[in-house]
């Protein structure tokens, strides 16, 4: 078993220095108590199934959300984009369309992963998140177009009518990060159909690595396959997902917690693990994809004399592969495998 992983090719999951400094500046002079109270109110609304327009109802709630969630969602986006870059190393997007951009999370991540990006269009209907995102992105040295529009209303024709710095017919990269929960099932299906005319090469969807997040992603996968999409990552096949209702495909990224983050969450541990799920597809048959023969789903189980590794295989099956200790190179590779690795 050989791992298709190279640390030197992966962008860092840590929020860029300029964005961190800008965020710290926003916190100066703001008391912790109102932020904690705002976050507590937002958490209750989210747990009850409420959307962002209710959960993030004022400036304190917006700032609390960004402090608490931006570093982790950014890390998840970078990790998913690193995986996409591994599968399509020649992909060098010039334009990005980020739908449900929030505070600019996926746009900041994409600029770190793909230096080729020259134009980014960020669509975010939530005014307070959009305002925070404008400052964060500007502090990072990026000039982007922000658009106030409902996602369900966007189509290929609508994109050409937007008031942009440069006209965009279709973006090379379209991103939807932590967005599907904001939409109803019918809206998601309609949006995915509309996206067919919005991008040229890659569509990347990132969701929380929870059972509910995976279910939303699985429905999107089924809809995209029905539209003729080609899987890029993490799936090494185009067949039905082999995971059962009691299991779900997700990965995790570890990141350091800032002082403000620990204070806001009342946490002592200096790091957090963000579980995420993602899906990258293309309709571009000219895009050369180097999909792995299998994708590691779980941490390896090391026993005396062997290692068991659970993978999603190219044949569309969930398999447990046993690697014996006597096969030294394969054993070492299997022992060091991490969820998300291609093999």
XYZ file of N, CA and C in Angstrom, residues 15-23 104 107-109 111-112 132-144:
84
model
N -5.137 30.045 9.190
C -5.602 31.303 8.620
C -4.411 32.219 8.351
N -4.352 32.869 7.183
C -3.218 33.739 6.854
C -2.997 34.821 7.911
N -1.734 35.218 8.075
C -1.377 36.196 9.107
C -2.195 37.476 8.992
N -2.360 37.982 7.765
C -3.077 39.244 7.577
C -4.528 39.135 8.034
N -5.161 38.012 7.747
C -6.551 37.813 8.164
C -6.640 37.689 9.681
N -5.683 36.974 10.278
C -5.682 36.846 11.736
C -5.489 38.197 12.405
N -4.581 39.002 11.856
C -4.324 40.323 12.429
C -5.559 41.217 12.310
N -6.229 41.143 11.172
C -7.438 41.949 10.982
C -8.519 41.525 11.971
N -8.661 40.226 12.154
C -9.662 39.716 13.084
C -9.347 40.157 14.509
N -15.953 35.197 3.420
C -14.886 35.031 2.427
C -14.009 33.822 2.650
N -12.841 31.790 -0.468
C -12.041 32.651 -1.345
C -10.634 32.832 -0.785
N -10.533 33.044 0.534
C -9.220 33.154 1.171
C -8.439 31.852 1.001
N -9.121 30.718 1.184
C -8.461 29.420 1.058
C -7.984 29.177 -0.366
N -7.120 31.255 -2.668
C -5.961 32.082 -3.041
C -4.656 31.481 -2.533
N -4.725 30.780 -1.416
C -3.535 30.137 -0.863
C -3.189 28.874 -1.646
N -18.097 41.891 7.147
C -16.906 41.350 7.801
C -15.967 40.726 6.776
N -16.538 40.011 5.823
C -15.726 39.376 4.790
C -14.986 40.373 3.928
N -15.622 41.486 3.626
C -14.960 42.510 2.812
C -13.689 43.004 3.492
N -13.756 43.208 4.804
C -12.573 43.649 5.532
C -11.499 42.585 5.593
N -11.892 41.340 5.840
C -10.931 40.242 5.931
C -10.216 40.004 4.606
N -10.977 39.977 3.528
C -10.384 39.718 2.214
C -9.487 40.878 1.795
N -9.949 42.100 2.050
C -9.143 43.276 1.702
C -7.831 43.285 2.490
N -7.889 42.911 3.760
C -6.686 42.874 4.585
C -5.681 41.853 4.068
N -6.174 40.833 3.384
C -5.300 39.794 2.837
C -4.726 40.172 1.482
N -5.042 41.376 1.006
C -4.460 41.861 -0.239
C -5.213 41.467 -1.483
N -6.426 40.970 -1.331
C -7.198 40.520 -2.492
C -8.224 41.569 -2.890
N -8.400 41.732 -4.183
C -9.456 42.575 -4.727
C -10.486 41.655 -5.366
N -11.669 41.618 -4.794
C -12.697 40.699 -5.275
C -13.998 41.459 -5.510
